[in-house]
Structures are given as structure tokens and as C-alpha cells.
Amino acid sequence: MNMKKKKFVLLAIMAMTVLMLPGCEEDEYIHNIEKGKFVVLEEPYQHPYASNITIKAVILVEGDSLPHRGRMITPYCISGHIPSGYHAGDTTTVRAKIKEIYPKGPTFATADNVTVYKLKDIERI
């Protein structure tokens, strides 16, 4: 292989790698929820560490994390746009796709730190 072809092949491999990395990283922060309770908060509140984030809703999913009346419940705090059709005080069973927006990625955990997500897609079930 001559030097021009080697450079071209190397450049093509590097370009493909760079183009694929953001896509892989993006998927890493996406969660698919097959069935959860979407609760729109009557009074949104500010995140304890990120003052620019307002938590407006919560998706509660049975299965993982916090004990509640003998069941394990995982709460996903939601910020950002709440689609029309969902109103303060509503509790609806949904399927959703959410994206982690804070603290994005591995961080040092503190007891009162709250992971926050935004809705990518949501539908009533």
C-alpha cells in the first residue's frame, strides 16, 4: 500500500470513530421505561444542587430501588417540557423514553443529590 492510500484509510477510520462516539455516548444516558406511573407535581421544585433545573414530574417504576409498602420503587425525576394533556396532579400509567440530563454520567454520590431526566417520548398505556 502506498503512503497516500495508508493516510486515506487511516483518516477514514478516524472519521468513522469520531462520528460514532457521540452516538454511543448519547445512548448511554437514555432509559426506556416500559411501564411506570407518571406523576405531574402540583408544585415544581428547584434541584438542591443545580439551581437552573426545576423538577416538574416523577415517573415511579416498580422493581429496583426504594422500599415502599413492601415493594421496591424507582423514582425518576423529570425536568423540562411536560407534554400537553398532562396536568398538575395527574397520575397516569405510561411508557416513556427519558434522557439523563443531570449529573450526566458517573459522579460521586451524596445522599441528597437527585438525578434528573427529560422526556424524549411518552405515551399513555
CSV table of N, CA and C in Angstrom, one decimal:
chain,number,residue,atom,x,y,z
A,1,MET,N,0.9,-1.2,0.0
A,1,MET,CA,0.0,0.0,0.0
A,1,MET,C,0.9,1.2,0.0
A,2,ASN,N,0.6,2.2,-0.9
A,2,ASN,CA,1.5,3.4,-0.9
A,2,ASN,C,1.0,4.3,0.2
A,3,MET,N,1.8,5.3,0.5
A,3,MET,CA,1.6,6.2,1.6
A,3,MET,C,0.3,7.0,1.5
A,4,LYS,N,-0.2,7.4,0.3
A,4,LYS,CA,-1.4,8.1,0.2
A,4,LYS,C,-2.6,7.3,0.6
A,5,LYS,N,-2.6,6.0,0.1
A,5,LYS,CA,-3.7,5.1,0.5
A,5,LYS,C,-3.7,4.8,2.0
A,6,LYS,N,-2.5,4.7,2.6
A,6,LYS,CA,-2.5,4.5,4.1
A,6,LYS,C,-3.1,5.7,4.8
A,7,LYS,N,-2.7,6.9,4.4
A,7,LYS,CA,-3.2,8.1,5.0
A,7,LYS,C,-4.7,8.2,4.9
A,8,PHE,N,-5.2,7.8,3.7
A,8,PHE,CA,-6.6,7.9,3.4
A,8,PHE,C,-7.4,6.9,4.3
A,9,VAL,N,-6.9,5.7,4.3
A,9,VAL,CA,-7.5,4.6,5.1
A,9,VAL,C,-7.5,5.0,6.6
A,10,LEU,N,-6.4,5.5,7.1
A,10,LEU,CA,-6.3,6.0,8.5
A,10,LEU,C,-7.3,7.1,8.8
A,11,LEU,N,-7.3,8.1,7.9
A,11,LEU,CA,-8.3,9.2,8.0
A,11,LEU,C,-9.7,8.7,8.0
A,12,ALA,N,-10.0,7.8,7.2
A,12,ALA,CA,-11.4,7.3,7.1
A,12,ALA,C,-11.8,6.6,8.4
A,13,ILE,N,-10.9,5.8,8.9
A,13,ILE,CA,-11.1,5.1,10.2
A,13,ILE,C,-11.3,6.1,11.3
A,14,MET,N,-10.4,7.1,11.4
A,14,MET,CA,-10.5,8.1,12.4
A,14,MET,C,-11.9,8.9,12.3
A,15,ALA,N,-12.3,9.2,11.1
A,15,ALA,CA,-13.5,10.0,10.9
A,15,ALA,C,-14.7,9.1,11.4
A,16,MET,N,-14.7,7.9,11.0
A,16,MET,CA,-15.8,7.0,11.4
A,16,MET,C,-15.9,6.8,12.9
A,17,THR,N,-14.7,6.7,13.5
A,17,THR,CA,-14.7,6.6,15.0
A,17,THR,C,-15.2,7.8,15.7
A,18,VAL,N,-14.8,9.0,15.2
A,18,VAL,CA,-15.3,10.3,15.8
A,18,VAL,C,-16.8,10.4,15.6
A,19,LEU,N,-17.3,10.0,14.4
A,19,LEU,CA,-18.7,10.1,14.2
A,19,LEU,C,-19.5,9.2,15.0
A,20,MET,N,-19.0,8.0,15.3
A,20,MET,CA,-19.7,7.0,16.1
A,20,MET,C,-19.7,7.3,17.6
A,21,LEU,N,-18.7,7.9,18.1
A,21,LEU,CA,-18.6,8.2,19.5
A,21,LEU,C,-19.7,9.0,20.1
A,22,PRO,N,-20.1,10.1,19.6
A,22,PRO,CA,-21.2,10.8,20.2
A,22,PRO,C,-22.5,10.0,20.2
A,23,GLY,N,-22.8,9.2,19.2
A,23,GLY,CA,-23.9,8.3,19.2
A,23,GLY,C,-23.9,7.3,20.3
A,24,CYS,N,-22.8,6.7,20.6
A,24,CYS,CA,-22.7,5.7,21.7
A,24,CYS,C,-22.9,6.4,23.0
A,25,GLU,N,-22.3,7.6,23.2
A,25,GLU,CA,-22.4,8.3,24.4
A,25,GLU,C,-23.8,8.7,24.7
A,26,GLU,N,-24.5,9.1,23.6
A,26,GLU,CA,-25.9,9.6,23.7
A,26,GLU,C,-26.8,8.5,24.2
A,27,ASP,N,-26.6,7.3,23.6
A,27,ASP,CA,-27.5,6.2,24.0
A,27,ASP,C,-27.2,5.8,25.5
A,28,GLU,N,-26.0,6.0,26.0
A,28,GLU,CA,-25.7,5.6,27.4
A,28,GLU,C,-26.6,6.3,28.4
A,29,TYR,N,-27.1,7.5,28.1
A,29,TYR,CA,-27.9,8.3,29.0
A,29,TYR,C,-29.4,8.1,28.8
A,30,ILE,N,-29.8,7.2,27.9
A,30,ILE,CA,-31.2,7.1,27.6
A,30,ILE,C,-31.8,5.8,28.4
A,31,HIS,N,-32.9,6.0,29.0
A,31,HIS,CA,-33.6,4.9,29.7
A,31,HIS,C,-35.0,4.7,29.1
A,32,ASN,N,-35.3,3.4,28.8
A,32,ASN,CA,-36.6,3.1,28.3
A,32,ASN,C,-37.4,2.5,29.5
A,33,ILE,N,-38.6,3.1,29.8
A,33,ILE,CA,-39.4,2.6,30.8
A,33,ILE,C,-40.7,2.0,30.2
A,34,GLU,N,-40.8,0.7,30.4
A,34,GLU,CA,-41.9,0.0,29.8
A,34,GLU,C,-43.3,0.3,30.4
A,35,LYS,N,-43.2,0.5,31.8
A,35,LYS,CA,-44.5,0.8,32.5
A,35,LYS,C,-44.1,1.5,33.8
A,36,GLY,N,-44.7,2.7,33.9
A,36,GLY,CA,-44.5,3.4,35.2
A,36,GLY,C,-45.6,4.4,35.4
A,37,LYS,N,-45.7,4.9,36.6
A,37,LYS,CA,-46.7,5.9,36.9
A,37,LYS,C,-46.1,7.3,36.7
A,38,PHE,N,-46.6,8.1,35.9
A,38,PHE,CA,-46.2,9.5,35.6
A,38,PHE,C,-47.0,10.4,36.5
A,39,VAL,N,-46.3,11.1,37.4
A,39,VAL,CA,-47.0,12.0,38.3
A,39,VAL,C,-46.5,13.4,38.1
A,40,VAL,N,-47.4,14.3,37.6
A,40,VAL,CA,-47.1,15.7,37.4
A,40,VAL,C,-47.2,16.4,38.8
A,41,LEU,N,-46.2,17.0,39.2
A,41,LEU,CA,-46.2,17.6,40.5
A,41,LEU,C,-47.1,18.9,40.5
A,42,GLU,N,-47.8,19.0,41.6
A,42,GLU,CA,-48.6,20.2,41.8
A,42,GLU,C,-47.7,21.5,41.9
A,43,GLU,N,-46.6,21.3,42.6
A,43,GLU,CA,-45.7,22.4,42.9
A,43,GLU,C,-44.3,22.0,42.5
A,44,PRO,N,-43.8,22.4,41.3
A,44,PRO,CA,-42.4,22.0,40.9
A,44,PRO,C,-41.4,22.6,41.9
A,45,TYR,N,-40.3,22.0,42.0
A,45,TYR,CA,-39.3,22.5,42.9
A,45,TYR,C,-37.9,22.5,42.3
A,46,GLN,N,-37.0,23.3,42.8
A,46,GLN,CA,-35.6,23.5,42.3
A,46,GLN,C,-34.8,22.3,42.8
A,47,HIS,N,-33.9,21.9,41.9
A,47,HIS,CA,-32.9,20.9,42.3
A,47,HIS,C,-32.0,21.4,43.4
A,48,PRO,N,-31.7,20.5,44.4
A,48,PRO,CA,-30.9,21.0,45.5
A,48,PRO,C,-29.5,21.5,45.1
A,49,TYR,N,-28.9,21.0,44.0
A,49,TYR,CA,-27.5,21.5,43.6
A,49,TYR,C,-27.5,22.2,42.3
A,50,ALA,N,-28.4,22.0,41.4
A,50,ALA,CA,-28.4,22.7,40.1
A,50,ALA,C,-29.6,23.7,40.1
A,51,SER,N,-29.4,24.9,40.4
A,51,SER,CA,-30.5,25.9,40.6
A,51,SER,C,-31.2,26.2,39.3
A,52,ASN,N,-30.6,25.8,38.1
A,52,ASN,CA,-31.2,26.0,36.8
A,52,ASN,C,-32.1,24.9,36.4
A,53,ILE,N,-32.3,23.9,37.3
A,53,ILE,CA,-33.1,22.7,37.0
A,53,ILE,C,-34.4,22.7,37.9
A,54,THR,N,-35.5,22.7,37.3
A,54,THR,CA,-36.8,22.6,38.0
A,54,THR,C,-37.4,21.2,37.8
A,55,ILE,N,-37.7,20.5,38.9
A,55,ILE,CA,-38.3,19.2,38.8
A,55,ILE,C,-39.8,19.4,38.7
A,56,LYS,N,-40.4,18.9,37.6
A,56,LYS,CA,-41.8,19.1,37.4
A,56,LYS,C,-42.7,17.9,37.5
A,57,ALA,N,-42.0,16.7,37.4
A,57,ALA,CA,-42.8,15.4,37.4
A,57,ALA,C,-41.9,14.3,37.9
A,58,VAL,N,-42.5,13.2,38.2
A,58,VAL,CA,-41.8,12.0,38.6
A,58,VAL,C,-42.4,10.8,37.9
A,59,ILE,N,-41.5,9.9,37.4
A,59,ILE,CA,-42.0,8.6,36.9
A,59,ILE,C,-41.6,7.5,38.0
A,60,LEU,N,-42.6,6.8,38.5
A,60,LEU,CA,-42.4,5.8,39.5
A,60,LEU,C,-42.5,4.4,38.8
A,61,VAL,N,-41.4,3.6,39.0
A,61,VAL,CA,-41.3,2.3,38.4
A,61,VAL,C,-41.1,1.3,39.5
A,62,GLU,N,-41.9,0.2,39.5
A,62,GLU,CA,-41.7,-0.8,40.5
A,62,GLU,C,-40.5,-1.7,40.0
A,63,GLY,N,-39.7,-2.1,41.1
A,63,GLY,CA,-38.7,-3.0,40.7
A,63,GLY,C,-37.3,-2.8,41.4
A,64,ASP,N,-36.8,-1.6,41.6
A,64,ASP,CA,-35.4,-1.5,41.9
A,64,ASP,C,-35.1,-1.0,43.3
A,65,SER,N,-35.5,0.2,43.6
A,65,SER,CA,-34.7,1.0,44.5
A,65,SER,C,-35.2,1.3,45.8
A,66,LEU,N,-36.3,2.0,46.0
A,66,LEU,CA,-36.7,2.5,47.3
A,66,LEU,C,-37.9,1.6,47.8
A,67,PRO,N,-37.8,1.1,49.0
A,67,PRO,CA,-38.9,0.3,49.6
A,67,PRO,C,-40.1,1.2,49.8
A,68,HIS,N,-41.2,0.8,49.4
A,68,HIS,CA,-42.5,1.5,49.6
A,68,HIS,C,-43.6,0.4,49.8
A,69,ARG,N,-44.1,0.3,51.0
A,69,ARG,CA,-45.2,-0.6,51.3
A,69,ARG,C,-44.9,-2.1,50.8
A,70,GLY,N,-43.6,-2.5,51.1
A,70,GLY,CA,-43.3,-3.9,50.7
A,70,GLY,C,-42.8,-4.0,49.3
A,71,ARG,N,-42.9,-3.0,48.5
A,71,ARG,CA,-42.4,-3.1,47.1
A,71,ARG,C,-41.3,-2.1,46.9
A,72,MET,N,-40.4,-2.5,45.9
A,72,MET,CA,-39.3,-1.6,45.6
A,72,MET,C,-39.8,-0.6,44.4
A,73,ILE,N,-39.5,0.7,44.6
A,73,ILE,CA,-40.0,1.7,43.7
A,73,ILE,C,-38.7,2.5,43.3
A,74,THR,N,-38.6,2.8,42.0
A,74,THR,CA,-37.5,3.7,41.5
A,74,THR,C,-38.2,5.0,41.0
A,75,PRO,N,-37.8,6.1,41.6
A,75,PRO,CA,-38.4,7.4,41.2
A,75,PRO,C,-37.4,8.0,40.1
A,76,TYR,N,-37.9,8.5,39.0
A,76,TYR,CA,-37.2,9.2,38.0
A,76,TYR,C,-37.7,10.6,38.0
A,77,CYS,N,-36.9,11.6,38.4
A,77,CYS,CA,-37.3,13.0,38.5
A,77,CYS,C,-37.2,13.6,37.1
A,78,ILE,N,-38.2,14.3,36.7
A,78,ILE,CA,-38.4,14.8,35.3
A,78,ILE,C,-38.3,16.3,35.3
A,79,SER,N,-37.5,16.9,34.4
A,79,SER,CA,-37.4,18.3,34.2
A,79,SER,C,-37.7,18.6,32.8
A,80,GLY,N,-37.9,19.9,32.4
A,80,GLY,CA,-38.1,20.2,31.1
A,80,GLY,C,-39.6,20.3,30.7
A,81,HIS,N,-39.8,20.1,29.4
A,81,HIS,CA,-41.2,20.2,28.9
A,81,HIS,C,-42.1,19.1,29.3
A,82,ILE,N,-43.2,19.3,29.8
A,82,ILE,CA,-44.2,18.3,30.0
A,82,ILE,C,-45.3,18.5,28.9
A,83,PRO,N,-45.5,17.4,28.2
A,83,PRO,CA,-46.4,17.5,27.0
A,83,PRO,C,-47.8,17.9,27.4
A,84,SER,N,-48.5,18.5,26.5
A,84,SER,CA,-49.9,18.9,26.7
A,84,SER,C,-50.7,17.6,26.9
A,85,GLY,N,-51.7,17.7,27.7
A,85,GLY,CA,-52.5,16.5,28.0
A,85,GLY,C,-52.2,16.0,29.4
A,86,TYR,N,-51.0,16.4,30.0
A,86,TYR,CA,-50.6,16.0,31.3
A,86,TYR,C,-50.7,17.3,32.2
A,87,HIS,N,-51.5,17.2,33.3
A,87,HIS,CA,-51.7,18.4,34.1
A,87,HIS,C,-51.2,18.2,35.5
A,88,ALA,N,-51.0,19.3,36.2
A,88,ALA,CA,-50.6,19.2,37.6
A,88,ALA,C,-51.6,18.3,38.4
A,89,GLY,N,-51.0,17.4,39.2
A,89,GLY,CA,-51.8,16.5,40.0
A,89,GLY,C,-52.2,15.2,39.3
A,90,ASP,N,-51.9,15.1,37.9
A,90,ASP,CA,-52.2,13.9,37.2
A,90,ASP,C,-51.3,12.7,37.6
A,91,THR,N,-51.9,11.5,37.7
A,91,THR,CA,-51.1,10.3,37.8
A,91,THR,C,-51.6,9.4,36.7
A,92,THR,N,-50.7,9.0,35.8
A,92,THR,CA,-51.1,8.2,34.6
A,92,THR,C,-50.1,7.1,34.4
A,93,THR,N,-50.5,5.9,34.0
A,93,THR,CA,-49.6,4.8,33.6
A,93,THR,C,-49.1,5.1,32.2
A,94,VAL,N,-47.8,5.1,32.1
A,94,VAL,CA,-47.2,5.4,30.8
A,94,VAL,C,-46.0,4.5,30.4
A,95,ARG,N,-45.7,4.6,29.2
A,95,ARG,CA,-44.4,4.0,28.6
A,95,ARG,C,-43.6,5.2,28.2
A,96,ALA,N,-42.3,5.3,28.6
A,96,ALA,CA,-41.6,6.5,28.3
A,96,ALA,C,-40.1,6.2,27.9
A,97,LYS,N,-39.5,7.1,27.2
A,97,LYS,CA,-38.1,7.2,27.0
A,97,LYS,C,-37.6,8.4,27.6
A,98,ILE,N,-36.6,8.3,28.5
A,98,ILE,CA,-36.1,9.5,29.2
A,98,ILE,C,-34.6,9.6,29.0
A,99,LYS,N,-34.1,10.8,29.1
A,99,LYS,CA,-32.6,11.0,28.9
A,99,LYS,C,-32.1,11.7,30.2
A,100,GLU,N,-31.0,11.2,30.7
A,100,GLU,CA,-30.4,11.8,31.9
A,100,GLU,C,-29.8,13.1,31.5
A,101,ILE,N,-30.1,14.1,32.3
A,101,ILE,CA,-29.5,15.5,32.0
A,101,ILE,C,-28.7,16.0,33.1
A,102,TYR,N,-28.9,15.4,34.3
A,102,TYR,CA,-28.0,15.8,35.5
A,102,TYR,C,-28.0,14.7,36.5
A,103,PRO,N,-26.8,14.4,37.0
A,103,PRO,CA,-25.5,14.8,36.7
A,103,PRO,C,-24.9,14.1,35.6
A,104,LYS,N,-25.2,13.8,34.5
A,104,LYS,CA,-24.8,13.1,33.4
A,104,LYS,C,-23.5,12.3,33.6
A,105,GLY,N,-23.6,11.0,33.7
A,105,GLY,CA,-22.5,10.1,33.9
A,105,GLY,C,-22.1,9.8,35.3
A,106,PRO,N,-21.1,9.1,35.5
A,106,PRO,CA,-20.7,8.7,36.9
A,106,PRO,C,-20.2,9.9,37.7
A,107,THR,N,-20.7,10.0,38.9
A,107,THR,CA,-20.4,11.1,39.8
A,107,THR,C,-20.3,10.5,41.2
A,108,PHE,N,-19.8,11.3,42.1
A,108,PHE,CA,-19.7,10.9,43.5
A,108,PHE,C,-21.1,11.1,44.1
A,109,ALA,N,-21.6,10.0,44.6
A,109,ALA,CA,-23.0,10.1,45.2
A,109,ALA,C,-23.0,10.8,46.5
A,110,THR,N,-24.0,11.6,46.7
A,110,THR,CA,-24.3,12.1,48.0
A,110,THR,C,-25.8,11.8,48.3
A,111,ALA,N,-26.1,11.7,49.5
A,111,ALA,CA,-27.5,11.3,49.9
A,111,ALA,C,-28.6,12.1,49.3
A,112,ASP,N,-28.4,13.5,49.2
A,112,ASP,CA,-29.5,14.3,48.8
A,112,ASP,C,-29.3,14.8,47.3
A,113,ASN,N,-28.4,14.2,46.6
A,113,ASN,CA,-28.2,14.5,45.2
A,113,ASN,C,-29.3,13.8,44.4
A,114,VAL,N,-29.9,14.5,43.4
A,114,VAL,CA,-31.0,13.9,42.7
A,114,VAL,C,-30.7,13.8,41.2
A,115,THR,N,-30.8,12.7,40.6
A,115,THR,CA,-30.6,12.5,39.2
A,115,THR,C,-31.8,13.0,38.5
A,116,VAL,N,-31.6,13.8,37.4
A,116,VAL,CA,-32.8,14.4,36.7
A,116,VAL,C,-32.8,13.9,35.2
A,117,TYR,N,-33.9,13.7,34.7
A,117,TYR,CA,-34.1,13.3,33.3
A,117,TYR,C,-35.1,14.2,32.6
A,118,LYS,N,-35.0,14.2,31.3
A,118,LYS,CA,-36.0,14.9,30.5
A,118,LYS,C,-36.7,13.9,29.6
A,119,LEU,N,-38.0,14.2,29.3
A,119,LEU,CA,-38.7,13.2,28.5
A,119,LEU,C,-38.3,13.3,27.0
A,120,LYS,N,-38.0,12.2,26.4
A,120,LYS,CA,-37.8,12.1,25.0
A,120,LYS,C,-39.0,11.7,24.3
A,121,ASP,N,-39.8,10.8,25.0
A,121,ASP,CA,-41.0,10.3,24.4
A,121,ASP,C,-41.9,9.7,25.5
A,122,ILE,N,-43.2,9.9,25.4
A,122,ILE,CA,-44.1,9.4,26.5
A,122,ILE,C,-45.4,9.1,25.8
A,123,GLU,N,-46.0,7.9,26.3
A,123,GLU,CA,-47.4,7.6,25.8
A,123,GLU,C,-48.1,6.9,26.9
A,124,ARG,N,-49.4,7.2,27.0
A,124,ARG,CA,-50.3,6.5,28.0
A,124,ARG,C,-50.5,5.1,27.6
A,125,ILE,N,-50.5,4.2,28.6
A,125,ILE,CA,-50.8,2.8,28.3
A,125,ILE,C,-51.9,2.3,29.3
